[in-house]
Amino acid sequence: MQETAKDSNSTIDTDSSERFDSIIIGSGAGGLATAICLARAGKKVVVLEQHDVPGGWCHSFYLNGHRFTPGVHYVGLMAEGEATNDLYRGLGIANDLVFFRMNPDAYEHVLVGEERFDFPANFDLLIERLSQRFPKEKKQIYKYLHLTRKVSEELYSLPYFKGFWQKLTIPFKTKHFGKYGMFSVRKVIGWHIKNPLLKNILNIQCGDHGAQPKKVPFVLHSALMYHYFQGGYYPMGGGGALIKAMTNKLKEYGGELRTSTAVKTIILEGDQRKKAVGVTLKNGKKLYASTVVSNADVGITYNDLIGRENLSKSLQQKLAKTKYSSTSLMLFLIVDMDLRKAGLDSGNIWMMPNKDTDDFYDSMLESDISKGDAFEGMFISCTTLKDPSSFDGKYHSIEAITLVDFKAFEKFKYENQERSQEYLDFKERLMQKMLNGLEKAIPGIRNHIVQKDLGTPLTNKYYVNTTDGNIYGTEKSLKHIGPFAYKAKSEIENLYLCGASILSHGVAGVSHSGVDTAAQILECDPDELKRPQEDQHIRIYEAEDSTDYPEWMLKKIAVKTARAKNKSAGINT
């Protein structure tokens, strides 16, 4: 698999090939964050994307004019002065972004069997609400949630210990982080909480890791809860709006983005100490660069683009032991139902049966997913309620997701885009099973479906090109995070990585990863690249209250509603 390129003194003619300072493989949020930082520093940058639209998991697509974003459902820490807000201001894209704050009284609706609990966007109110519901656990609820916050604050403080003397104090100033760093969510919550229903409610967000509480590190889950303690926000225009802002900023700095440009291999030179010097595209063209950054997952990067034969024995062994996160089924619906009347709002819905979370996850990830009449565990998001500017007054867009194991699709993995009838029949059965599950959360919705489609692990693999269609990179277990995660700087000289398997997952996590990777290339502190720009500010409005919507947004909504009415009446506009 290795291709060899000579250095600048070689006799190989590369005049016909293009040269860059940096080539970025993949245009997900992480790759684009890296590209923006490098281009802003004056580097000649090109981003290569195999799909026909940029964005990776953050891209948006349309069904009959209605938008869906498979990988962006909410973002936290978006208020002024909070980490994600500062990140976007630091990247210089804040002025191009508008966010809606999801229902502050219930940004998460948890349905566990017949029980329901609403997560408010307020830490103290969350403790109060849980304590009222579970009075016997009041002291332990307070203790557990304050522990999650303390651990998260210590985790976030780690990058700010500078210099020898400050680093000496790390064990004393991060004692909670150190004490609980090697334990799972299941273990720590078991030490504090006894009520099974309360455990399920507090563990429900493990779905954001795609793994069971027995696998998810307590430190990682604490960081995720901390990320959303002040609520969830959704970008106007979906994930595609984030990507548009990032690609526009990249071009403003002179960077280039090429879609429908798949990379076949990373070009290496050297025998003992290998160096990345460029890429070969699937069309055979070669591009050269001083640094290559892969935003593809580690399996695609090392197994396919590099080739295991070009890796050290220790890295080969690590890859052989690497597990990847679960994959998913994603149901996309357009419905003509009054969802607010049905009880929905801008908050997410998490649904699962009233049983042990780990046992339930184990059953979800069985290889035979055709068993049973309905998927009992789902994450449900109505984008037209999260983003009121996208609602035309009649049709709502719904995304419903359940986690599955890729083994269920193993027999179809070598099919090309022309799928077999067996696969299509299997997909239809799963779609009906998804709809049966969705009916439990939104009774009667099946009667209001205008259009539907189902994304499977093979869909994920085809469009996003992840190992076995995984949704969060490496499995978010103790073996794959922190000091055990893959590094941004690889063992191959001039080859770097970013994304969900490196620093953190989620929209914000991979963006931070991209900035950190750029900082290593530029040999600077990541904080220098994230420093909020004074002239950058994100506009934030309430998804549940249009009182403060600006005139341009109200006009946008009015035009969309008028067009929908005219279309229904058969009037061309």
Coordinates of C-alpha atoms in Angstrom, one line a residue:
M1 CA 0.0 0.0 0.0
Q2 CA 2.9 2.3 0.6
E3 CA 3.8 4.8 -2.1
T4 CA 7.2 6.5 -2.0
A5 CA 7.8 10.1 -2.9
K6 CA 11.3 11.7 -3.1
D7 CA 12.3 14.8 -1.4
S8 CA 12.9 18.2 -3.1
N9 CA 16.3 16.9 -4.4
S10 CA 14.8 13.9 -6.1
T11 CA 14.6 13.3 -9.8
I12 CA 10.8 12.6 -9.7
D13 CA 8.9 15.3 -11.7
T14 CA 6.2 16.7 -9.4
D15 CA 5.8 19.9 -11.4
S16 CA 2.4 18.6 -12.6
S17 CA 1.3 18.0 -9.0
E18 CA 0.0 20.6 -6.7
R19 CA 1.8 21.5 -3.5
F20 CA 0.3 22.8 -0.2
D21 CA 1.5 23.5 3.3
S22 CA -1.3 21.3 4.7
I23 CA -3.7 18.8 3.3
I24 CA -6.7 18.0 5.4
I25 CA -8.5 14.7 4.8
G26 CA -12.2 15.1 5.6
S27 CA -14.3 18.2 6.0
G28 CA -16.0 17.4 9.3
A29 CA -16.1 20.1 12.0
G30 CA -12.7 18.9 13.3
G31 CA -11.0 19.0 10.0
L32 CA -12.5 22.4 9.1
A33 CA -11.4 23.8 12.5
T34 CA -7.8 22.7 11.9
A35 CA -8.0 24.1 8.4
I36 CA -9.3 27.5 9.5
C37 CA -6.5 27.9 12.1
L38 CA -3.8 26.9 9.7
A39 CA -5.1 29.1 6.9
R40 CA -5.4 32.0 9.3
A41 CA -1.7 31.5 10.1
G42 CA -0.9 32.0 6.5
K43 CA -0.6 28.4 5.4
K44 CA -1.7 27.2 2.0
V45 CA -4.4 24.7 2.9
V46 CA -6.7 22.4 1.0
V47 CA -9.5 20.3 2.5
L48 CA -10.5 17.1 0.6
E49 CA -13.9 15.6 1.1
Q50 CA -15.1 12.3 -0.5
H51 CA -18.8 13.2 -0.3
D52 CA -20.4 15.7 -2.6
V53 CA -21.1 18.1 0.3
P54 CA -18.9 19.1 3.2
G55 CA -19.5 18.5 6.8
G56 CA -19.1 14.8 7.7
W57 CA -21.6 14.1 10.5
C58 CA -22.5 17.8 10.6
H59 CA -23.7 18.0 7.0
S60 CA -27.4 18.7 6.2
F61 CA -29.5 17.1 3.5
Y62 CA -33.0 17.6 2.2
L63 CA -36.0 15.4 1.6
N64 CA -38.7 17.1 -0.5
G65 CA -37.4 20.5 0.6
H66 CA -37.2 19.6 4.3
R67 CA -33.9 19.7 6.0
F68 CA -32.3 17.0 8.2
T69 CA -29.0 16.9 10.0
P70 CA -28.1 13.4 11.1
G71 CA -25.2 14.3 13.5
V72 CA -26.2 17.6 15.1
H73 CA -29.0 17.5 17.7
Y74 CA -27.9 19.9 20.3
V75 CA -24.8 21.8 21.6
G76 CA -24.0 23.0 25.1
L77 CA -22.0 25.8 26.8
M78 CA -23.3 28.3 24.2
A79 CA -24.0 31.3 26.4
E80 CA -21.8 34.3 26.5
G81 CA -18.5 33.4 28.1
E82 CA -19.0 29.7 27.9
A83 CA -16.6 27.3 26.2
T84 CA -18.4 26.6 22.9
N85 CA -19.4 30.2 22.4
D86 CA -15.8 31.2 23.0
L87 CA -14.6 28.5 20.5
Y88 CA -16.8 29.8 17.7
R89 CA -15.8 33.4 18.5
G90 CA -12.1 32.3 18.5
L91 CA -12.6 30.7 15.1
G92 CA -14.1 33.9 13.8
I93 CA -17.4 32.3 12.7
A94 CA -19.7 33.5 15.5
N95 CA -21.2 36.5 13.5
D96 CA -22.4 34.0 10.9
L97 CA -24.2 31.8 13.5
V98 CA -27.6 32.0 15.1
F99 CA -28.7 29.5 17.8
F100 CA -32.0 28.7 19.4
R101 CA -32.0 27.9 23.1
M102 CA -34.1 24.7 23.5
N103 CA -36.9 24.6 26.1
P104 CA -35.1 25.8 29.3
D105 CA -37.6 24.0 31.5
A106 CA -37.1 20.7 29.7
Y107 CA -34.3 20.5 27.1
E108 CA -34.4 16.7 27.7
H109 CA -37.6 14.7 28.2
V110 CA -36.8 11.3 29.7
L111 CA -39.3 8.6 29.2
V112 CA -38.5 5.4 31.1
G113 CA -41.3 3.0 30.7
E114 CA -44.4 4.8 31.9
E115 CA -42.3 7.3 34.0
R116 CA -41.3 10.7 32.8
F117 CA -38.7 13.3 33.9
D118 CA -37.7 16.6 32.4
F119 CA -34.2 17.9 32.6
P120 CA -34.2 21.7 33.2
A121 CA -31.4 24.0 32.0
N122 CA -30.3 24.8 35.5
F123 CA -28.1 22.8 37.8
D124 CA -29.7 23.8 41.1
L125 CA -33.2 23.3 39.7
L126 CA -32.2 19.8 38.4
I127 CA -31.2 18.9 42.0
E128 CA -34.4 20.3 43.4
R129 CA -36.6 18.5 40.8
L130 CA -34.9 15.2 41.3
S131 CA -35.0 15.6 45.1
Q132 CA -38.7 16.2 45.0
R133 CA -39.2 13.1 42.8
F134 CA -36.9 10.9 44.9
P135 CA -37.0 12.4 48.4
K136 CA -35.3 9.4 50.0
E137 CA -32.2 10.0 47.8
K138 CA -32.1 13.8 48.3
K139 CA -28.7 13.9 50.0
Q140 CA -27.2 11.4 47.6
I141 CA -28.5 13.3 44.5
Y142 CA -26.9 16.5 45.8
K143 CA -23.6 14.7 46.5
Y144 CA -23.5 12.8 43.2
L145 CA -24.4 15.8 40.9
H146 CA -21.9 18.1 42.8
L147 CA -19.3 15.4 42.3
T148 CA -20.0 15.4 38.5
R149 CA -19.6 19.1 38.4
K150 CA -16.4 19.1 40.5
V151 CA -14.8 16.4 38.4
S152 CA -15.7 18.3 35.2
E153 CA -14.3 21.6 36.5
E154 CA -11.1 19.8 37.4
L155 CA -10.9 18.2 34.0
Y156 CA -11.5 21.5 32.2
S157 CA -8.8 23.1 34.4
L158 CA -6.0 20.8 33.3
P159 CA -4.8 22.7 30.2
Y160 CA -4.4 25.8 32.3
F161 CA -1.7 24.4 34.6
K162 CA 1.4 26.1 33.0
G163 CA 5.0 25.8 34.0
F164 CA 6.8 23.5 36.4
W165 CA 5.5 24.8 39.7
Q166 CA 1.9 24.9 38.7
K167 CA 2.1 21.4 37.3
L168 CA 3.4 20.2 40.7
T169 CA 0.0 21.2 42.2
I170 CA -2.1 19.2 39.8
P171 CA -2.5 16.2 42.1
F172 CA -3.8 18.5 44.9
K173 CA -6.1 20.7 42.7
T174 CA -7.6 17.8 40.8
K175 CA -8.0 15.2 43.6
H176 CA -11.6 14.3 42.6
F177 CA -10.6 13.8 39.0
G178 CA -7.8 11.6 40.1
K179 CA -9.8 9.6 42.6
Y180 CA -12.6 8.7 40.1
G181 CA -10.6 8.8 36.9
M182 CA -10.5 5.0 36.4
F183 CA -14.1 4.1 37.3
S184 CA -17.1 3.7 35.1
V185 CA -20.4 5.6 35.4
R186 CA -22.1 2.4 36.6
K187 CA -19.6 2.0 39.4
V188 CA -19.7 5.6 40.7
I189 CA -23.4 6.0 40.5
G190 CA -23.8 2.7 42.3
W191 CA -21.8 4.1 45.2
H192 CA -24.2 7.0 45.5
I193 CA -27.7 6.1 44.1
K194 CA -29.8 3.1 45.0
N195 CA -33.2 3.8 43.2
P196 CA -33.1 1.9 39.8
L197 CA -35.4 4.5 38.1
L198 CA -33.2 7.4 39.3
K199 CA -30.2 5.6 38.0
N200 CA -31.8 5.2 34.6
I201 CA -32.8 8.9 34.5
L202 CA -29.2 10.0 35.4
N203 CA -27.7 7.5 33.0
I204 CA -30.0 8.3 30.0
Q205 CA -27.4 10.7 28.4
C206 CA -25.0 7.8 28.0
G207 CA -26.7 7.6 24.6
D208 CA -24.5 10.6 23.7
H209 CA -21.5 8.3 24.1
G210 CA -23.1 5.4 22.3
A211 CA -22.1 3.0 25.1
Q212 CA -23.4 1.4 28.3
P213 CA -22.8 3.0 31.7
K214 CA -20.6 0.0 32.6
K215 CA -18.2 1.1 29.8
V216 CA -18.5 4.9 29.9
P217 CA -15.8 6.5 32.2
F218 CA -17.3 8.5 35.0
V219 CA -15.0 11.4 34.1
L220 CA -16.2 11.5 30.5
H221 CA -19.8 11.3 31.5
S222 CA -19.4 14.1 34.1
A223 CA -17.9 16.3 31.3
L224 CA -20.9 15.6 29.1
M225 CA -23.4 16.4 31.9
Y226 CA -21.5 19.6 32.7
H227 CA -21.6 20.5 29.0
Y228 CA -25.4 20.5 29.2
F229 CA -26.1 21.6 32.8
Q230 CA -27.1 25.1 31.4
G231 CA -29.2 23.6 28.6
G232 CA -29.0 22.7 24.9
Y233 CA -28.9 24.9 21.8
Y234 CA -29.6 24.2 18.2
P235 CA -28.1 26.1 15.2
M236 CA -30.5 27.9 12.9
G237 CA -30.1 26.0 9.6
G238 CA -29.0 22.8 11.3
G239 CA -25.5 21.4 11.3
G240 CA -25.1 22.6 7.7
A241 CA -25.1 26.2 8.9
L242 CA -22.1 25.5 11.1
I243 CA -20.3 24.0 8.2
K244 CA -21.2 26.9 5.9
A245 CA -19.8 29.3 8.4
M246 CA -16.6 27.3 8.7
T247 CA -16.1 26.8 4.9
N248 CA -16.7 30.5 4.3
K249 CA -14.1 31.5 6.9
L250 CA -11.7 29.0 5.4
K251 CA -12.1 30.6 2.0
E252 CA -11.8 34.0 3.5
Y253 CA -8.3 33.1 4.7
G254 CA -7.4 31.7 1.3
G255 CA -8.0 28.0 2.1
E256 CA -9.6 25.6 -0.4
L257 CA -12.3 23.0 -0.1
R258 CA -12.7 20.2 -2.7
T259 CA -15.8 17.9 -2.5
S260 CA -16.2 14.6 -4.4
T261 CA -12.4 14.2 -3.9
A262 CA -11.7 10.9 -2.2
V263 CA -8.2 10.1 -1.0
K264 CA -6.9 6.6 -1.8
T265 CA -3.6 6.6 0.1
I266 CA -1.3 8.9 2.1
I267 CA 2.0 9.1 0.3
L268 CA 5.0 8.1 2.5
E269 CA 8.7 8.3 2.1
G270 CA 11.5 6.8 4.1
D271 CA 12.2 3.3 5.4
Q272 CA 12.9 3.3 9.1
R273 CA 11.4 6.7 9.9
K274 CA 8.4 7.3 7.6
K275 CA 7.2 10.7 6.6
A276 CA 3.9 11.7 5.1
V277 CA 4.5 13.9 2.1
G278 CA 1.1 14.0 0.4
V279 CA -1.9 12.0 -0.8
T280 CA -3.0 10.0 -3.8
L281 CA -6.6 10.6 -4.9
K282 CA -8.8 7.9 -6.1
N283 CA -8.6 9.4 -9.6
G284 CA -4.8 8.8 -9.5
K285 CA -3.8 12.5 -9.0
K286 CA -1.1 13.2 -6.4
L287 CA -1.1 16.2 -4.1
Y288 CA 1.9 17.1 -1.9
A289 CA 2.2 18.9 1.4
S290 CA 4.5 19.6 4.3
T291 CA 1.8 18.2 6.7
V292 CA -1.1 15.9 6.3
V293 CA -4.0 15.9 8.7
S294 CA -6.6 13.1 8.8
N295 CA -10.1 13.9 10.0
A296 CA -11.1 10.3 9.1
D297 CA -11.4 7.9 12.0
V298 CA -8.3 6.1 13.1
G299 CA -9.3 2.8 11.5
I300 CA -9.8 4.4 8.1
T301 CA -6.6 6.5 8.5
Y302 CA -4.2 3.8 9.6
N303 CA -5.7 0.6 8.0
D304 CA -6.8 2.1 4.7
L305 CA -4.9 5.3 4.0
I306 CA -1.5 4.3 5.5
G307 CA -1.6 0.5 5.6
R308 CA -0.7 -1.5 8.7
E309 CA 2.5 -2.7 7.1
N310 CA 3.8 0.9 7.4
L311 CA 3.1 1.1 11.1
S312 CA 5.1 0.1 14.2
K313 CA 4.4 -3.2 15.9
S314 CA 3.0 -1.4 18.9
L315 CA 0.6 0.7 16.8
Q316 CA -0.5 -2.4 14.9
Q317 CA -1.3 -4.1 18.2
K318 CA -3.2 -1.1 19.4
L319 CA -5.3 -1.0 16.2
A320 CA -6.0 -4.7 16.5
K321 CA -7.4 -4.2 20.0
T322 CA -9.3 -1.0 19.1
K323 CA -13.1 -1.1 19.5
Y324 CA -15.3 1.4 17.7
S325 CA -18.5 3.0 19.0
S326 CA -21.9 1.7 18.1
T327 CA -23.5 2.6 14.9
S328 CA -27.2 3.5 14.4
L329 CA -30.5 3.4 12.6
M330 CA -31.8 6.9 11.8
L331 CA -35.4 7.4 10.9
F332 CA -36.2 10.6 9.0
L333 CA -39.8 11.7 8.8
I334 CA -41.8 14.6 7.4
V335 CA -45.2 14.7 9.1
D336 CA -48.3 16.9 8.8
M337 CA -49.2 16.5 12.5
D338 CA -49.6 19.3 15.1
L339 CA -46.7 18.2 17.3
R340 CA -47.2 20.9 19.9
K341 CA -50.7 19.8 20.4
A342 CA -49.4 16.3 20.7
G343 CA -47.2 17.5 23.6
L344 CA -43.8 18.0 21.9
D345 CA -41.6 21.1 22.1
S346 CA -38.0 21.9 21.3
G347 CA -36.6 19.5 24.0
N348 CA -35.1 16.1 23.0
I349 CA -36.9 12.9 23.9
W350 CA -35.0 10.0 25.3
M351 CA -37.0 6.8 25.5
M352 CA -36.2 3.4 27.1
P353 CA -38.0 0.6 29.0
N354 CA -37.9 0.6 32.8
K355 CA -35.1 -1.9 33.1
D356 CA -31.4 -1.8 34.0
T357 CA -29.7 0.5 31.5
D358 CA -26.7 -1.8 30.9
D359 CA -28.9 -4.8 30.3
F360 CA -31.0 -2.8 27.9
Y361 CA -28.0 -1.5 26.0
D362 CA -26.7 -5.1 25.7
S363 CA -30.0 -6.1 24.2
M364 CA -30.0 -3.2 21.7
L365 CA -26.5 -4.1 20.5
E366 CA -27.4 -7.8 19.8
S367 CA -26.6 -9.0 16.3
D368 CA -30.2 -10.0 15.5
I369 CA -32.1 -6.6 15.6
S370 CA -35.1 -7.9 13.7
K371 CA -36.5 -9.5 16.8
G372 CA -39.5 -7.8 18.5
D373 CA -42.1 -5.6 17.1
A374 CA -40.7 -2.2 18.2
F375 CA -37.4 -0.5 19.1
E376 CA -38.0 0.4 22.7
G377 CA -34.9 2.7 23.0
M378 CA -34.8 5.9 21.0
F379 CA -33.6 9.5 20.8
I380 CA -36.2 11.7 19.2
S381 CA -35.6 15.2 17.9
C382 CA -38.0 17.5 16.1
T383 CA -35.8 20.0 14.2
T384 CA -38.7 22.2 13.1
L385 CA -39.5 22.9 16.8
K386 CA -35.8 23.4 17.7
D387 CA -35.4 25.8 14.7
P388 CA -38.7 27.7 14.3
S389 CA -37.3 29.4 11.2
S390 CA -37.4 26.1 9.4
F391 CA -41.1 25.4 10.1
D392 CA -43.5 26.2 7.3
G393 CA -46.6 26.1 9.4
K394 CA -47.7 22.7 8.4
Y395 CA -44.9 20.1 8.0
H396 CA -42.6 19.0 10.8
S397 CA -39.2 17.2 10.4
I398 CA -38.4 14.4 12.9
E399 CA -35.2 12.5 13.4
A400 CA -35.4 9.3 15.5
I401 CA -32.3 7.3 16.3
T402 CA -31.6 3.9 17.9
L403 CA -28.2 2.4 18.5
V404 CA -27.3 -0.9 16.9
D405 CA -24.2 -3.1 16.3
F406 CA -22.7 -3.3 12.8
K407 CA -22.8 -7.1 13.1
A408 CA -26.4 -7.0 12.1
F409 CA -25.4 -5.6 8.7
E410 CA -22.2 -7.6 8.2
K411 CA -23.7 -9.8 5.4
F412 CA -24.5 -6.7 3.4
K413 CA -21.2 -4.8 3.9
Y414 CA -19.7 -5.7 0.5
E415 CA -22.7 -4.7 -1.5
N416 CA -22.3 -1.6 -3.8
Q417 CA -24.7 1.3 -4.0
E418 CA -27.1 -1.0 -5.9
R419 CA -28.5 -2.7 -2.8
S420 CA -29.9 -6.3 -2.9
Q421 CA -33.6 -7.0 -2.4
E422 CA -32.8 -8.8 0.8
Y423 CA -31.2 -5.7 2.2
L424 CA -34.1 -3.5 1.1
D425 CA -36.6 -5.9 2.7
F426 CA -34.5 -5.9 5.9
K427 CA -34.4 -2.1 5.9
E428 CA -38.2 -1.9 5.5
R429 CA -38.7 -4.3 8.4
L430 CA -36.5 -2.1 10.6
M431 CA -38.3 1.0 9.5
Q432 CA -41.6 -0.4 10.6
K433 CA -40.0 -1.5 13.9
M434 CA -38.7 2.1 14.3
L435 CA -42.2 3.5 13.6
N436 CA -43.8 1.1 16.1
G437 CA -41.3 2.4 18.7
L438 CA -42.0 6.0 17.8
E439 CA -45.7 5.5 18.2
K440 CA -45.1 4.9 21.9
A441 CA -43.7 8.4 22.3
I442 CA -46.0 10.2 19.8
P443 CA -49.2 8.2 19.5
G444 CA -50.9 8.4 16.1
I445 CA -47.9 9.7 14.2
R446 CA -47.9 6.9 11.7
N447 CA -51.2 8.3 10.3
H448 CA -49.5 11.7 9.5
I449 CA -46.4 10.6 7.7
V450 CA -45.9 12.5 4.4
Q451 CA -42.4 11.1 3.6
K452 CA -40.0 8.7 5.4
D453 CA -36.6 7.3 5.0
L454 CA -34.2 5.2 7.0
G455 CA -30.4 5.6 7.3
T456 CA -28.6 2.4 8.3
P457 CA -25.0 1.6 9.3
L458 CA -24.3 1.1 5.6
T459 CA -25.7 4.6 4.9
N460 CA -23.3 6.0 7.6
K461 CA -20.4 4.1 6.1
Y462 CA -21.2 5.3 2.5
Y463 CA -21.7 9.0 3.2
V464 CA -19.4 9.6 6.2
N465 CA -16.8 6.8 5.6
T466 CA -16.4 5.6 9.2
T467 CA -15.2 2.1 10.3
D468 CA -18.3 -0.1 10.4
G469 CA -20.5 3.1 10.2
N470 CA -19.6 4.1 13.8
I471 CA -21.0 7.4 15.0
Y472 CA -18.5 8.4 17.7
G473 CA -15.1 7.1 16.6
T474 CA -13.4 4.8 19.0
E475 CA -15.6 3.2 21.7
K476 CA -15.9 5.7 24.6
S477 CA -14.6 3.3 27.2
L478 CA -11.6 3.6 29.6
K479 CA -9.4 2.0 27.1
H480 CA -9.9 4.7 24.5
I481 CA -9.9 8.1 26.2
G482 CA -7.5 10.4 27.9
P483 CA -3.9 8.9 28.0
F484 CA -5.2 5.8 26.2
A485 CA -6.7 7.7 23.2
Y486 CA -5.0 8.0 19.9
K487 CA -2.7 11.1 19.7
A488 CA -3.1 14.1 17.4
K489 CA 0.6 13.7 16.4
S490 CA 1.1 10.3 14.9
E491 CA 4.3 8.2 14.8
I492 CA 4.6 9.1 11.2
E493 CA 6.4 12.3 10.7
N494 CA 4.2 15.2 9.5
L495 CA 1.0 13.1 9.8
Y496 CA -1.6 14.4 12.3
L497 CA -5.1 13.4 13.3
C498 CA -8.1 15.1 14.7
G499 CA -11.7 14.2 15.4
A500 CA -13.9 12.0 17.7
S501 CA -11.1 9.4 18.4
I502 CA -8.5 11.9 19.5
L503 CA -9.6 14.5 22.1
S504 CA -13.4 14.3 22.5
H505 CA -16.6 13.5 20.5
G506 CA -19.7 15.5 19.7
V507 CA -19.9 18.7 17.6
A508 CA -18.0 20.9 20.1
G509 CA -15.6 18.1 21.1
V510 CA -14.3 17.4 17.5
S511 CA -14.0 21.2 16.9
H512 CA -11.8 21.6 20.0
S513 CA -9.8 18.6 18.7
G514 CA -9.3 20.3 15.4
V515 CA -8.0 23.5 17.0
D516 CA -5.7 21.5 19.3
T517 CA -4.2 19.6 16.3
A518 CA -3.6 22.9 14.5
A519 CA -1.8 24.2 17.6
Q520 CA 0.6 21.3 17.6
I521 CA 1.4 21.9 13.9
L522 CA 1.8 25.7 14.6
E523 CA 3.7 24.9 17.8
C524 CA 1.5 27.2 19.9
D525 CA -0.9 27.0 22.8
P526 CA -4.5 26.0 21.7
D527 CA -5.8 28.9 23.8
E528 CA -4.1 31.3 21.5
L529 CA -6.2 29.9 18.6
K530 CA -9.4 29.9 20.6
R531 CA -9.1 33.3 22.1
P532 CA -12.5 35.0 21.5
Q533 CA -12.4 37.8 18.9
E534 CA -13.9 41.0 20.3
D535 CA -15.9 41.7 17.2
Q536 CA -17.5 38.3 17.1
H537 CA -20.8 37.5 18.8
I538 CA -23.3 34.7 18.5
R539 CA -27.0 35.6 18.2
I540 CA -29.1 33.5 20.5
Y541 CA -32.9 33.3 20.6
E542 CA -35.5 31.3 22.4
A543 CA -37.0 28.3 20.5
E544 CA -40.1 28.5 22.7
D545 CA -40.7 32.3 22.6
S546 CA -40.7 34.4 19.4
T547 CA -41.1 37.7 21.3
D548 CA -37.5 38.9 20.6
Y549 CA -37.2 37.5 17.1
P550 CA -35.7 40.2 14.8
E551 CA -37.6 41.4 11.8
W552 CA -35.6 39.5 9.3
M553 CA -36.3 36.2 11.0
L554 CA -40.1 36.9 11.3
K555 CA -40.1 37.7 7.6
K556 CA -38.2 34.5 6.8
I557 CA -40.8 32.5 8.8
A558 CA -43.7 34.4 7.1
V559 CA -42.3 33.7 3.6
K560 CA -41.8 30.0 4.3
T561 CA -45.4 29.7 5.7
A562 CA -46.9 31.6 2.8
R563 CA -45.1 29.4 0.3
A564 CA -46.3 26.2 2.0
K565 CA -49.9 27.5 2.0
N566 CA -49.7 28.5 -1.7
K567 CA -48.2 25.1 -2.5
S568 CA -51.0 23.3 -0.7
A569 CA -53.5 25.5 -2.6
G570 CA -51.8 24.7 -5.9
I571 CA -50.5 28.2 -6.4
N572 CA -47.1 28.7 -8.0
T573 CA -44.8 31.3 -6.3

